[in-house]
Amino acid sequence: MSETQYKDGIDAETVERVQELDTYKYGFTTDIESVKAPKGLNEDTVRFISAKKEEPEWLLEWRLEAFKRWQQMEEPTWANVAYPAIDYQDHYYYAEPKAGAKYESIDDVPEEILADFKKLGIPLREAEVLLGVEGAAESAAAARNTPKVAVDAVFDSVSVATTFQKELQKAGVIFMSISEAVREHPELVRKYLGTVVPTTDNYFATLNSAVFSDGTFVYVPKGVRCPMELSTYFRINEANTGQFERTLIVADEGAYVSYLEGCTAPMRDENQLHAAVVELVTLDDAEIKYSTVQNWYPGDKDGKGGIYNFVTKRADCRGARSKVSWTQVETGSAVTWKYPSCILRGDDSQGEFYSIAITNNHQQADTGTKMVHLGKNTRSRIISKGISAGKSDQTYRGLVSIHGKADGARNFTQCDSLLIGGDCGAHTVPYVEDKSNSAILEHEATTSKLSEEQLFYAQSRGLDEEQAVALLVNGFVKDVLQELPMEFAVEAQKLIEVSLEGSVG
Amino acid sequence: MAGSPIPLTAFEDRLLAEVPDTDLAELLRSRGLPGRRTETWKWSDLRGALRDVRERSRVYASQAEAPISLGGATVLTLKNGIPQAPHGVEPKPVVKGGEKVGSTYVVEDGLVVSFYDHGRDAEDETLPGEELSALAALRPLMSVSVLPGFTHKIVLRRLSDGEGTHGDNVFVTVGEGARATLIETHEITGSPFVNSRTELELDAKSVCERYIVQPAAPGAVLVHSSVLRLDEAKDEETVKLKQMTLALGAQLARHETRLTHLGESEAKIDALYRLSDSLHTDITSHITFEGEDGVTDQLVKGIGDGRSRGVFQGKFLVQRGAQRTDAQMAHHALLLSKGAQINAKPELEIYADDVECAHGNTAGALDTDALFYMRQRGVPEDEAHSLLIDAFGGEVLDRVEDETVREQLAALFGGAA
C-alpha cells in the first residue's frame, strides 16, 4: 500500500493504523517473570491450580472428578481438521505473572502488563479514555458516542485487572474474574457452574473443567439492564502454556447484558492450546448478547505455529421469552473447533448465531452452532459466512434439533461460503432433526467465488485488487457485521482485510 | 478411528462366517454392521434392526403383482437374489481360462444379459461406509448390456419373500451412444433382509432414465446401493442420467446412490418418499465431481405420517480442479403427524473455487393458509389435504418425462396415503 492512496482530510493516525494492519500485529511477547505450575498434567497439577486460587473443597473435588473422567476419554476426531497429536504432558497448565495473581489496585499491576494491554488497545486505567477495542477511535463521532466498556483482562492464567467494578456494583451487576467470584459469591458460582456445559460434556470441556484457570463471571440481577458493555480480553503470553478460561454469565429475570470478548497471542513457532468453556444462562425475559472477535495467532504463512482453539460455548435459555445472541468474527487460530450453541428450553425463547469465519494460509476451522428447540414457539436464526483463501479449509457444522414438544418452533439457517483461490476448501455439514409437525425449518447454503464483474468494476474505479477483494468480502459478510457492537464492527472490518492479506495475486 | 473391536451380534457372527477373509471381513469384524453409532448411518440403525441370526433365504414362493406394468417392456427378474433365465432364449457359455464361469443370453437385438457364477474379486479394497455395497458385490453377478438401437424399456424386478437374508449384484452398462430406460422394482413380502446392489455405467454419448420403485414393505429390511459412473463428453455430446426413486418405506429401508462425474455430464438424482405408521426410509446420495463441468440437479421430497421416520443425507464432493461444477440440492419434507420425524443432512464439501453449489432444506407442516383457503371455497378438509400433498409430491413426479411411467408412479404415490 503506498501513501498516495490516502486522501486529504484523513488524519495521520488512521493512515498509521491501516499500515500497521499489514501483518499480525499482536505477535509481540512481553517479558515478565511468571510462576508456572510444573509442566505436565496429573492430579497434582489440578490440586496446584486449585490451591493457587484458594478454592473451596467442593470445587477441587469437582475438578478432580472431571480430571478422572478426562483420562478415560478419547480426543474427538469427527471434525474436519487435522493436526499432529497433542502431547498434553508437554504443556504448562498454569502461568501467572510473578508477584501474585490479582492486584489490589491498578497501581500494583506491573508496568509491563499494563503496557502490553495498552499496546493491544485495552487501557486498564479507568482514567484513560475507555474503548473496548482499538480502532474505534478512527471516527471522531464514534469516539464521542462510544459508551464506556468495563474490561476484565486475563493474562495467561490469571485475571490481572477488572475495571469499573464499583460503578457496576451500584447497579447490582457482579463483574469479576471467576476466581474472585468463587471466593466472593460461592453460592452463585456453585448454583450455575457446569449446569450448561457439564464436566462430562466433551473431551476439551472436561479438560477445561479440570484445569480451568481464569475467566469472567457476570451476574446481572433481576430487571437490571447492565449500564455498560462488559468485555474480557484474553492474552496468552507464556510459551508452551495452555489457556483454559472459564466464563459464566447469568442474566436473571428481565436482565440484559452485552458482553464482548477479544483474544490475541504472541507469534511462536510451536502450537499452543486454548480450550475454553463459556456458559450462559438466561432466566425469564432475560437477554445476553455475546460478541467475540477471535484473533489468536493463526500461524505463519507456511502453517507453522498458531493456536489450537478448542472451545465449548453454550447458552441455556431457561426462562420463557429469554434470548441469547452469539456473534463471532473468527479470523485467528491455526485450528478452530467451536460451536456456540443455544438450548432453547423456555417457551418463546430465542437463539441467534451470526458468524464470520475467515481462514487463510494453512488455517483450519470447523465451526458452527447447535440450536436445540425444547420449548414451545422457540425461534432460532443462523447466519454463517465463511471465507476460505490460501490453502485453508473451513467447515460449517451445525445442528438444528426440534423436539416433539417444541410446537410452533421456527428456524432459519443460511450459510454462505466464498472461496478465494483454487487451493482452499469450503464445506457445509448441517444436521436437521425435526420431530414436530408444527415446526417450520428453512435452510439454505451457497458456495461461490467472488464475481469477476464486481472485481473488475471495483478495480476500474481505482481500487487495487486486494482492496477490491476486501470491499466485496465486506459486502458478503455485511449481514453479520451489522450485528456487532459498533466498536467491534470497525475492528472486524479491518481484521477481514488483514486476514485476507496475500490471498490474491 | 481408534477403539477396540466391538462384540458382534448373532447376525454378524453368522454373516462373517460366510465372508472371505479380506479387509471387508476385517472392517466388519472391527466395527460390526453400520448403525446409529456410525456417522453416515446414525438415523438408520441397520445393526439394531439385524441382531438375530437369519438363515439364507429359501426359494421364492410368493405371487407378486408388479407395481409397474409397461406394455412392450423387457422384464428381467431376480427371485430372492437369484437371476431368472429369460424365456425362450438359448444360453451360451461364458468361458474364462478354459473354464465356464457363466452363461450369456442375447435377449433381443441390442440387449445382452449374462449370469456369472461369482461376484467381484473378494480381494478388492473396501472403503469404510461401503461395506454393504461390497457385501452385495460378492454375490453372483448379473450383467446387462444395452447397445445402441435398443428401444424397449427394461423392467428389473427384484422379488423377495420369507424371513431370511439374501443379496443381489447387478451390473448395467449403457454402451456408447445408446439410450436406456431402466425401471427397478423391489417387491418384498414377508420380512427378509435384502442387500441389493446396482452398478450402472454410462458410456460416452449415452442417455439413461432410471426409476427405482419400492412399495411399502413393513416387515422388511432393505439396503439398495447404487454405484453410478458417467463418462466424459465426447464430440460435444454429454452423458445424461435422470434417476428417480419412489420409496414407500420398510421396517428399515436405505436407498444409497454414489455417483461420480468424471467430467462434463449431467445428472438428476431425484427421490420422493411417503411414509405412514412406523415405516422408515433413508435416501442417501454421495455425488463426486472429479472432472470439470459436471452438473447435478437434485430434488428430494418426503412426507411423514404416523410414527414414521424419513431420512435424507445428500453430499456433494467437488474435488480440487473440478471447475465449473454446477451442483444444486434440495430436500423438502412435510410432517403430517405429531409422532413422525424427519432427519436431514445436506452436505457440501468443496475444493474448487469456480463452482456454483447450493443446497436448500425445509421441513414443516401443511400450509394452513392454503388449507383455510380451500375450505373456504368449499373443499372438504380431507380433500384439501390430499390436494396439497399431491401438489407437493407432484413437483418431483413432474420431472419424469415418460408419461406412462409418471402416471403409474403418481398412482403408487397417491395409493400410499
PDB file of N, CA and C in Angstrom, chain A residues 74 77 80 393 397 399 404-405 407 415 419-449 452, chain B residues 1-3 39 42-43 309 320-321 323 335-366:
ATOM      1  N   GLU A  74     -11.498 -40.079  24.901  1.00  0.00           N
ATOM      2  CA  GLU A  74     -10.643 -40.012  23.722  1.00  0.00           C
ATOM      3  C   GLU A  74     -10.862 -38.701  23.001  1.00  0.00           C
ATOM      4  N   THR A  77     -12.414 -37.030  16.859  1.00  0.00           N
ATOM      5  CA  THR A  77     -11.770 -36.998  15.539  1.00  0.00           C
ATOM      6  C   THR A  77     -12.758 -36.644  14.438  1.00  0.00           C
ATOM      7  N   ASN A  80     -13.525 -31.760  10.830  1.00  0.00           N
ATOM      8  CA  ASN A  80     -12.770 -31.775   9.585  1.00  0.00           C
ATOM      9  C   ASN A  80     -11.485 -30.951   9.733  1.00  0.00           C
ATOM     10  N   ASP A 393      -8.804 -24.584   5.011  1.00  0.00           N
ATOM     11  CA  ASP A 393     -10.003 -25.406   4.931  1.00  0.00           C
ATOM     12  C   ASP A 393     -10.994 -24.965   5.982  1.00  0.00           C
ATOM     13  N   ARG A 397     -20.470 -26.501  10.524  1.00  0.00           N
ATOM     14  CA  ARG A 397     -21.124 -27.711  11.025  1.00  0.00           C
ATOM     15  C   ARG A 397     -22.204 -27.266  11.996  1.00  0.00           C
ATOM     16  N   LEU A 399     -26.259 -28.003  13.915  1.00  0.00           N
ATOM     17  CA  LEU A 399     -27.395 -28.875  14.198  1.00  0.00           C
ATOM     18  C   LEU A 399     -28.606 -28.013  14.540  1.00  0.00           C
ATOM     19  N   GLY A 404     -40.101 -33.084  20.124  1.00  0.00           N
ATOM     20  CA  GLY A 404     -41.523 -33.343  19.913  1.00  0.00           C
ATOM     21  C   GLY A 404     -42.442 -32.322  20.558  1.00  0.00           C
ATOM     22  N   LYS A 405     -41.990 -31.707  21.663  1.00  0.00           N
ATOM     23  CA  LYS A 405     -42.891 -30.786  22.366  1.00  0.00           C
ATOM     24  C   LYS A 405     -42.695 -29.335  21.930  1.00  0.00           C
ATOM     25  N   ASP A 407     -43.756 -27.226  19.917  1.00  0.00           N
ATOM     26  CA  ASP A 407     -44.783 -26.815  18.957  1.00  0.00           C
ATOM     27  C   ASP A 407     -44.496 -25.411  18.445  1.00  0.00           C
ATOM     28  N   CYS A 415     -26.159 -20.458   5.265  1.00  0.00           N
ATOM     29  CA  CYS A 415     -24.701 -20.459   5.332  1.00  0.00           C
ATOM     30  C   CYS A 415     -24.128 -20.300   3.945  1.00  0.00           C
ATOM     31  N   LEU A 419     -15.013 -18.908  -1.820  1.00  0.00           N
ATOM     32  CA  LEU A 419     -13.666 -19.451  -1.992  1.00  0.00           C
ATOM     33  C   LEU A 419     -12.834 -18.446  -2.756  1.00  0.00           C
ATOM     34  N   ILE A 420     -11.645 -18.168  -2.237  1.00  0.00           N
ATOM     35  CA  ILE A 420     -10.741 -17.276  -2.941  1.00  0.00           C
ATOM     36  C   ILE A 420      -9.502 -18.089  -3.294  1.00  0.00           C
ATOM     37  N   GLY A 421      -9.383 -18.446  -4.565  1.00  0.00           N
ATOM     38  CA  GLY A 421      -8.254 -19.259  -4.993  1.00  0.00           C
ATOM     39  C   GLY A 421      -8.624 -20.727  -5.050  1.00  0.00           C
ATOM     40  N   GLY A 422      -7.827 -21.487  -5.793  1.00  0.00           N
ATOM     41  CA  GLY A 422      -8.176 -22.877  -6.069  1.00  0.00           C
ATOM     42  C   GLY A 422      -7.551 -23.892  -5.124  1.00  0.00           C
ATOM     43  N   ASP A 423      -6.888 -23.438  -4.067  1.00  0.00           N
ATOM     44  CA  ASP A 423      -6.212 -24.390  -3.184  1.00  0.00           C
ATOM     45  C   ASP A 423      -6.881 -24.529  -1.825  1.00  0.00           C
ATOM     46  N   CYS A 424      -8.027 -23.867  -1.665  1.00  0.00           N
ATOM     47  CA  CYS A 424      -8.675 -23.926  -0.354  1.00  0.00           C
ATOM     48  C   CYS A 424      -9.924 -24.804  -0.443  1.00  0.00           C
ATOM     49  N   GLY A 425     -10.583 -24.975   0.676  1.00  0.00           N
ATOM     50  CA  GLY A 425     -11.795 -25.788   0.694  1.00  0.00           C
ATOM     51  C   GLY A 425     -12.863 -25.154   1.554  1.00  0.00           C
ATOM     52  N   ALA A 426     -14.131 -25.346   1.160  1.00  0.00           N
ATOM     53  CA  ALA A 426     -15.240 -24.827   1.955  1.00  0.00           C
ATOM     54  C   ALA A 426     -16.293 -25.911   2.048  1.00  0.00           C
ATOM     55  N   HIS A 427     -16.695 -26.226   3.260  1.00  0.00           N
ATOM     56  CA  HIS A 427     -17.594 -27.356   3.456  1.00  0.00           C
ATOM     57  C   HIS A 427     -18.775 -26.953   4.337  1.00  0.00           C
ATOM     58  N   THR A 428     -19.889 -27.601   4.089  1.00  0.00           N
ATOM     59  CA  THR A 428     -21.093 -27.295   4.854  1.00  0.00           C
ATOM     60  C   THR A 428     -21.697 -28.603   5.324  1.00  0.00           C
ATOM     61  N   VAL A 429     -21.820 -28.775   6.609  1.00  0.00           N
ATOM     62  CA  VAL A 429     -22.372 -30.018   7.141  1.00  0.00           C
ATOM     63  C   VAL A 429     -23.486 -29.697   8.134  1.00  0.00           C
ATOM     64  N   PRO A 430     -24.679 -29.436   7.633  1.00  0.00           N
ATOM     65  CA  PRO A 430     -25.770 -29.148   8.554  1.00  0.00           C
ATOM     66  C   PRO A 430     -26.535 -30.421   8.914  1.00  0.00           C
ATOM     67  N   TYR A 431     -26.951 -30.526  10.151  1.00  0.00           N
ATOM     68  CA  TYR A 431     -27.794 -31.640  10.581  1.00  0.00           C
ATOM     69  C   TYR A 431     -29.154 -31.060  10.972  1.00  0.00           C
ATOM     70  N   VAL A 432     -30.204 -31.679  10.490  1.00  0.00           N
ATOM     71  CA  VAL A 432     -31.538 -31.204  10.823  1.00  0.00           C
ATOM     72  C   VAL A 432     -32.334 -32.373  11.385  1.00  0.00           C
ATOM     73  N   GLU A 433     -32.867 -32.215  12.587  1.00  0.00           N
ATOM     74  CA  GLU A 433     -33.689 -33.269  13.187  1.00  0.00           C
ATOM     75  C   GLU A 433     -35.003 -32.636  13.607  1.00  0.00           C
ATOM     76  N   ASP A 434     -36.076 -33.090  12.983  1.00  0.00           N
ATOM     77  CA  ASP A 434     -37.366 -32.450  13.239  1.00  0.00           C
ATOM     78  C   ASP A 434     -38.365 -33.485  13.726  1.00  0.00           C
ATOM     79  N   LYS A 435     -38.874 -33.292  14.944  1.00  0.00           N
ATOM     80  CA  LYS A 435     -39.883 -34.216  15.479  1.00  0.00           C
ATOM     81  C   LYS A 435     -41.196 -33.506  15.750  1.00  0.00           C
ATOM     82  N   SER A 436     -41.362 -32.326  15.212  1.00  0.00           N
ATOM     83  CA  SER A 436     -42.614 -31.608  15.472  1.00  0.00           C
ATOM     84  C   SER A 436     -43.313 -31.330  14.156  1.00  0.00           C
ATOM     85  N   ASN A 437     -44.625 -31.604  14.116  1.00  0.00           N
ATOM     86  CA  ASN A 437     -45.334 -31.375  12.867  1.00  0.00           C
ATOM     87  C   ASN A 437     -45.866 -29.954  12.772  1.00  0.00           C
ATOM     88  N   SER A 438     -45.497 -29.102  13.722  1.00  0.00           N
ATOM     89  CA  SER A 438     -45.941 -27.714  13.592  1.00  0.00           C
ATOM     90  C   SER A 438     -44.746 -26.766  13.513  1.00  0.00           C
ATOM     91  N   ALA A 439     -43.552 -27.343  13.372  1.00  0.00           N
ATOM     92  CA  ALA A 439     -42.363 -26.503  13.266  1.00  0.00           C
ATOM     93  C   ALA A 439     -42.115 -26.143  11.811  1.00  0.00           C
ATOM     94  N   ILE A 440     -41.430 -25.047  11.605  1.00  0.00           N
ATOM     95  CA  ILE A 440     -41.048 -24.671  10.242  1.00  0.00           C
ATOM     96  C   ILE A 440     -39.543 -24.449  10.215  1.00  0.00           C
ATOM     97  N   LEU A 441     -38.881 -25.191   9.362  1.00  0.00           N
ATOM     98  CA  LEU A 441     -37.430 -25.083   9.293  1.00  0.00           C
ATOM     99  C   LEU A 441     -37.004 -24.758   7.871  1.00  0.00           C
ATOM    100  N   GLU A 442     -36.139 -23.808   7.759  1.00  0.00           N
ATOM    101  CA  GLU A 442     -35.623 -23.471   6.434  1.00  0.00           C
ATOM    102  C   GLU A 442     -34.116 -23.400   6.493  1.00  0.00           C
ATOM    103  N   HIS A 443     -33.515 -23.940   5.484  1.00  0.00           N
ATOM    104  CA  HIS A 443     -32.054 -23.912   5.457  1.00  0.00           C
ATOM    105  C   HIS A 443     -31.608 -23.665   4.027  1.00  0.00           C
ATOM    106  N   GLU A 444     -30.707 -22.743   3.853  1.00  0.00           N
ATOM    107  CA  GLU A 444     -30.130 -22.622   2.521  1.00  0.00           C
ATOM    108  C   GLU A 444     -28.638 -22.385   2.622  1.00  0.00           C
ATOM    109  N   ALA A 445     -27.934 -22.878   1.635  1.00  0.00           N
ATOM    110  CA  ALA A 445     -26.486 -22.705   1.635  1.00  0.00           C
ATOM    111  C   ALA A 445     -26.023 -22.501   0.208  1.00  0.00           C
ATOM    112  N   THR A 446     -25.027 -21.674   0.049  1.00  0.00           N
ATOM    113  CA  THR A 446     -24.459 -21.483  -1.277  1.00  0.00           C
ATOM    114  C   THR A 446     -22.943 -21.474  -1.166  1.00  0.00           C
ATOM    115  N   THR A 447     -22.298 -21.841  -2.238  1.00  0.00           N
ATOM    116  CA  THR A 447     -20.850 -21.734  -2.303  1.00  0.00           C
ATOM    117  C   THR A 447     -20.512 -21.095  -3.638  1.00  0.00           C
ATOM    118  N   SER A 448     -19.704 -20.076  -3.600  1.00  0.00           N
ATOM    119  CA  SER A 448     -19.370 -19.427  -4.860  1.00  0.00           C
ATOM    120  C   SER A 448     -18.020 -18.748  -4.747  1.00  0.00           C
ATOM    121  N   LYS A 449     -17.621 -18.117  -5.834  1.00  0.00           N
ATOM    122  CA  LYS A 449     -16.392 -17.330  -5.764  1.00  0.00           C
ATOM    123  C   LYS A 449     -16.757 -15.866  -5.957  1.00  0.00           C
ATOM    124  N   GLU A 452     -16.352 -11.932 -10.924  1.00  0.00           N
ATOM    125  CA  GLU A 452     -15.301 -11.250 -11.684  1.00  0.00           C
ATOM    126  C   GLU A 452     -15.745  -9.874 -12.154  1.00  0.00           C
TER     127      GLU A 452
ATOM    128  N   MET B   1      -9.998 -44.618  12.829  1.00  0.00           N
ATOM    129  CA  MET B   1     -10.633 -44.363  14.112  1.00  0.00           C
ATOM    130  C   MET B   1     -10.163 -45.382  15.158  1.00  0.00           C
ATOM    131  N   ALA B   2      -9.938 -44.876  16.341  1.00  0.00           N
ATOM    132  CA  ALA B   2      -9.427 -45.752  17.385  1.00  0.00           C
ATOM    133  C   ALA B   2     -10.562 -46.576  17.987  1.00  0.00           C
ATOM    134  N   GLY B   3     -10.221 -47.381  18.955  1.00  0.00           N
ATOM    135  CA  GLY B   3     -11.257 -48.142  19.640  1.00  0.00           C
ATOM    136  C   GLY B   3     -11.065 -49.624  19.450  1.00  0.00           C
ATOM    137  N   GLU B  39     -21.421 -42.570  11.818  1.00  0.00           N
ATOM    138  CA  GLU B  39     -21.833 -41.223  11.403  1.00  0.00           C
ATOM    139  C   GLU B  39     -22.803 -41.255  10.213  1.00  0.00           C
ATOM    140  N   LYS B  42     -26.369 -42.832  11.237  1.00  0.00           N
ATOM    141  CA  LYS B  42     -26.871 -42.539  12.580  1.00  0.00           C
ATOM    142  C   LYS B  42     -28.388 -42.528  12.691  1.00  0.00           C
ATOM    143  N   TRP B  43     -29.064 -42.259  11.573  1.00  0.00           N
ATOM    144  CA  TRP B  43     -30.534 -42.221  11.633  1.00  0.00           C
ATOM    145  C   TRP B  43     -31.155 -43.504  11.050  1.00  0.00           C
ATOM    146  N   ARG B 309     -40.279 -42.398  10.104  1.00  0.00           N
ATOM    147  CA  ARG B 309     -39.056 -41.609  10.103  1.00  0.00           C
ATOM    148  C   ARG B 309     -38.488 -41.524   8.685  1.00  0.00           C
ATOM    149  N   ARG B 320     -10.642 -30.935  -6.022  1.00  0.00           N
ATOM    150  CA  ARG B 320      -9.752 -29.883  -6.492  1.00  0.00           C
ATOM    151  C   ARG B 320      -9.657 -29.946  -8.016  1.00  0.00           C
ATOM    152  N   GLY B 321      -9.857 -28.855  -8.650  1.00  0.00           N
ATOM    153  CA  GLY B 321      -9.743 -28.814 -10.106  1.00  0.00           C
ATOM    154  C   GLY B 321     -11.046 -29.061 -10.845  1.00  0.00           C
ATOM    155  N   GLN B 323     -13.499 -27.564 -11.847  1.00  0.00           N
ATOM    156  CA  GLN B 323     -14.047 -26.219 -12.051  1.00  0.00           C
ATOM    157  C   GLN B 323     -15.347 -26.264 -12.853  1.00  0.00           C
ATOM    158  N   LEU B 335     -44.339 -32.882   7.516  1.00  0.00           N
ATOM    159  CA  LEU B 335     -44.676 -33.752   8.641  1.00  0.00           C
ATOM    160  C   LEU B 335     -46.178 -33.637   8.896  1.00  0.00           C
ATOM    161  N   LEU B 336     -46.866 -34.776   8.780  1.00  0.00           N
ATOM    162  CA  LEU B 336     -48.320 -34.714   8.896  1.00  0.00           C
ATOM    163  C   LEU B 336     -48.818 -35.062  10.290  1.00  0.00           C
ATOM    164  N   SER B 337     -47.987 -35.703  11.098  1.00  0.00           N
ATOM    165  CA  SER B 337     -48.476 -36.107  12.418  1.00  0.00           C
ATOM    166  C   SER B 337     -47.443 -35.791  13.481  1.00  0.00           C
ATOM    167  N   LYS B 338     -47.887 -35.866  14.710  1.00  0.00           N
ATOM    168  CA  LYS B 338     -47.025 -35.497  15.822  1.00  0.00           C
ATOM    169  C   LYS B 338     -45.882 -36.484  16.055  1.00  0.00           C
ATOM    170  N   GLY B 339     -46.133 -37.758  15.760  1.00  0.00           N
ATOM    171  CA  GLY B 339     -45.100 -38.759  16.057  1.00  0.00           C
ATOM    172  C   GLY B 339     -44.052 -38.930  14.967  1.00  0.00           C
ATOM    173  N   ALA B 340     -44.295 -38.343  13.810  1.00  0.00           N
ATOM    174  CA  ALA B 340     -43.369 -38.559  12.691  1.00  0.00           C
ATOM    175  C   ALA B 340     -42.128 -37.700  12.857  1.00  0.00           C
ATOM    176  N   GLN B 341     -41.037 -38.145  12.255  1.00  0.00           N
ATOM    177  CA  GLN B 341     -39.837 -37.304  12.303  1.00  0.00           C
ATOM    178  C   GLN B 341     -39.044 -37.344  11.004  1.00  0.00           C
ATOM    179  N   ILE B 342     -38.343 -36.255  10.786  1.00  0.00           N
ATOM    180  CA  ILE B 342     -37.526 -36.107   9.584  1.00  0.00           C
ATOM    181  C   ILE B 342     -36.126 -35.737  10.015  1.00  0.00           C
ATOM    182  N   ASN B 343     -35.142 -36.411   9.445  1.00  0.00           N
ATOM    183  CA  ASN B 343     -33.757 -36.043   9.710  1.00  0.00           C
ATOM    184  C   ASN B 343     -33.076 -35.747   8.386  1.00  0.00           C
ATOM    185  N   ALA B 344     -32.319 -34.678   8.355  1.00  0.00           N
ATOM    186  CA  ALA B 344     -31.678 -34.319   7.092  1.00  0.00           C
ATOM    187  C   ALA B 344     -30.264 -33.851   7.314  1.00  0.00           C
ATOM    188  N   LYS B 345     -29.420 -34.164   6.364  1.00  0.00           N
ATOM    189  CA  LYS B 345     -28.034 -33.704   6.408  1.00  0.00           C
ATOM    190  C   LYS B 345     -27.581 -33.407   4.986  1.00  0.00           C
ATOM    191  N   PRO B 346     -27.873 -32.211   4.504  1.00  0.00           N
ATOM    192  CA  PRO B 346     -27.443 -31.847   3.159  1.00  0.00           C
ATOM    193  C   PRO B 346     -26.042 -31.244   3.223  1.00  0.00           C
ATOM    194  N   GLU B 347     -25.090 -31.945   2.658  1.00  0.00           N
ATOM    195  CA  GLU B 347     -23.691 -31.614   2.918  1.00  0.00           C
ATOM    196  C   GLU B 347     -22.956 -31.179   1.649  1.00  0.00           C
ATOM    197  N   LEU B 348     -22.087 -30.204   1.788  1.00  0.00           N
ATOM    198  CA  LEU B 348     -21.253 -29.770   0.660  1.00  0.00           C
ATOM    199  C   LEU B 348     -19.794 -29.864   1.080  1.00  0.00           C
ATOM    200  N   GLU B 349     -18.956 -30.436   0.233  1.00  0.00           N
ATOM    201  CA  GLU B 349     -17.520 -30.447   0.522  1.00  0.00           C
ATOM    202  C   GLU B 349     -16.833 -29.997  -0.763  1.00  0.00           C
ATOM    203  N   ILE B 350     -16.257 -28.807  -0.709  1.00  0.00           N
ATOM    204  CA  ILE B 350     -15.866 -28.167  -1.957  1.00  0.00           C
ATOM    205  C   ILE B 350     -14.416 -27.728  -1.955  1.00  0.00           C
ATOM    206  N   TYR B 351     -13.669 -28.171  -2.964  1.00  0.00           N
ATOM    207  CA  TYR B 351     -12.249 -27.840  -3.068  1.00  0.00           C
ATOM    208  C   TYR B 351     -11.907 -27.102  -4.357  1.00  0.00           C
ATOM    209  N   ALA B 352     -12.893 -26.579  -5.040  1.00  0.00           N
ATOM    210  CA  ALA B 352     -12.615 -25.828  -6.268  1.00  0.00           C
ATOM    211  C   ALA B 352     -13.342 -24.505  -6.163  1.00  0.00           C
ATOM    212  N   ASP B 353     -12.736 -23.447  -6.699  1.00  0.00           N
ATOM    213  CA  ASP B 353     -13.341 -22.137  -6.432  1.00  0.00           C
ATOM    214  C   ASP B 353     -14.329 -21.670  -7.489  1.00  0.00           C
ATOM    215  N   ASP B 354     -14.190 -22.148  -8.718  1.00  0.00           N
ATOM    216  CA  ASP B 354     -15.086 -21.648  -9.753  1.00  0.00           C
ATOM    217  C   ASP B 354     -16.280 -22.587  -9.900  1.00  0.00           C
ATOM    218  N   VAL B 355     -17.131 -22.603  -8.890  1.00  0.00           N
ATOM    219  CA  VAL B 355     -18.257 -23.535  -8.887  1.00  0.00           C
ATOM    220  C   VAL B 355     -19.520 -22.821  -8.436  1.00  0.00           C
ATOM    221  N   GLU B 356     -20.642 -23.408  -8.795  1.00  0.00           N
ATOM    222  CA  GLU B 356     -21.917 -22.937  -8.261  1.00  0.00           C
ATOM    223  C   GLU B 356     -22.525 -24.107  -7.521  1.00  0.00           C
ATOM    224  N   CYS B 357     -22.504 -24.056  -6.212  1.00  0.00           N
ATOM    225  CA  CYS B 357     -23.092 -25.142  -5.444  1.00  0.00           C
ATOM    226  C   CYS B 357     -24.067 -24.554  -4.443  1.00  0.00           C
ATOM    227  N   ALA B 358     -25.207 -25.188  -4.307  1.00  0.00           N
ATOM    228  CA  ALA B 358     -26.171 -24.692  -3.336  1.00  0.00           C
ATOM    229  C   ALA B 358     -27.007 -25.843  -2.837  1.00  0.00           C
ATOM    230  N   HIS B 359     -27.481 -25.716  -1.621  1.00  0.00           N
ATOM    231  CA  HIS B 359     -28.495 -26.669  -1.183  1.00  0.00           C
ATOM    232  C   HIS B 359     -29.531 -25.950  -0.344  1.00  0.00           C
ATOM    233  N   GLY B 360     -30.728 -26.461  -0.417  1.00  0.00           N
ATOM    234  CA  GLY B 360     -31.801 -25.907   0.385  1.00  0.00           C
ATOM    235  C   GLY B 360     -32.479 -27.049   1.105  1.00  0.00           C
ATOM    236  N   ASN B 361     -32.965 -26.806   2.288  1.00  0.00           N
ATOM    237  CA  ASN B 361     -33.627 -27.854   3.051  1.00  0.00           C
ATOM    238  C   ASN B 361     -34.749 -27.218   3.860  1.00  0.00           C
ATOM    239  N   THR B 362     -35.930 -27.761   3.743  1.00  0.00           N
ATOM    240  CA  THR B 362     -37.014 -27.248   4.577  1.00  0.00           C
ATOM    241  C   THR B 362     -37.771 -28.415   5.186  1.00  0.00           C
ATOM    242  N   ALA B 363     -38.399 -28.154   6.313  1.00  0.00           N
ATOM    243  CA  ALA B 363     -39.292 -29.133   6.923  1.00  0.00           C
ATOM    244  C   ALA B 363     -40.415 -28.348   7.557  1.00  0.00           C
ATOM    245  N   GLY B 364     -41.603 -28.886   7.466  1.00  0.00           N
ATOM    246  CA  GLY B 364     -42.707 -28.156   8.072  1.00  0.00           C
ATOM    247  C   GLY B 364     -44.010 -28.896   7.905  1.00  0.00           C
ATOM    248  N   ALA B 365     -45.087 -28.239   8.301  1.00  0.00           N
ATOM    249  CA  ALA B 365     -46.407 -28.835   8.216  1.00  0.00           C
ATOM    250  C   ALA B 365     -47.077 -28.373   6.926  1.00  0.00           C
ATOM    251  N   LEU B 366     -48.268 -28.907   6.653  1.00  0.00           N
ATOM    252  CA  LEU B 366     -49.047 -28.433   5.510  1.00  0.00           C
ATOM    253  C   LEU B 366     -49.348 -26.950   5.706  1.00  0.00           C
TER     254      LEU B 366
END
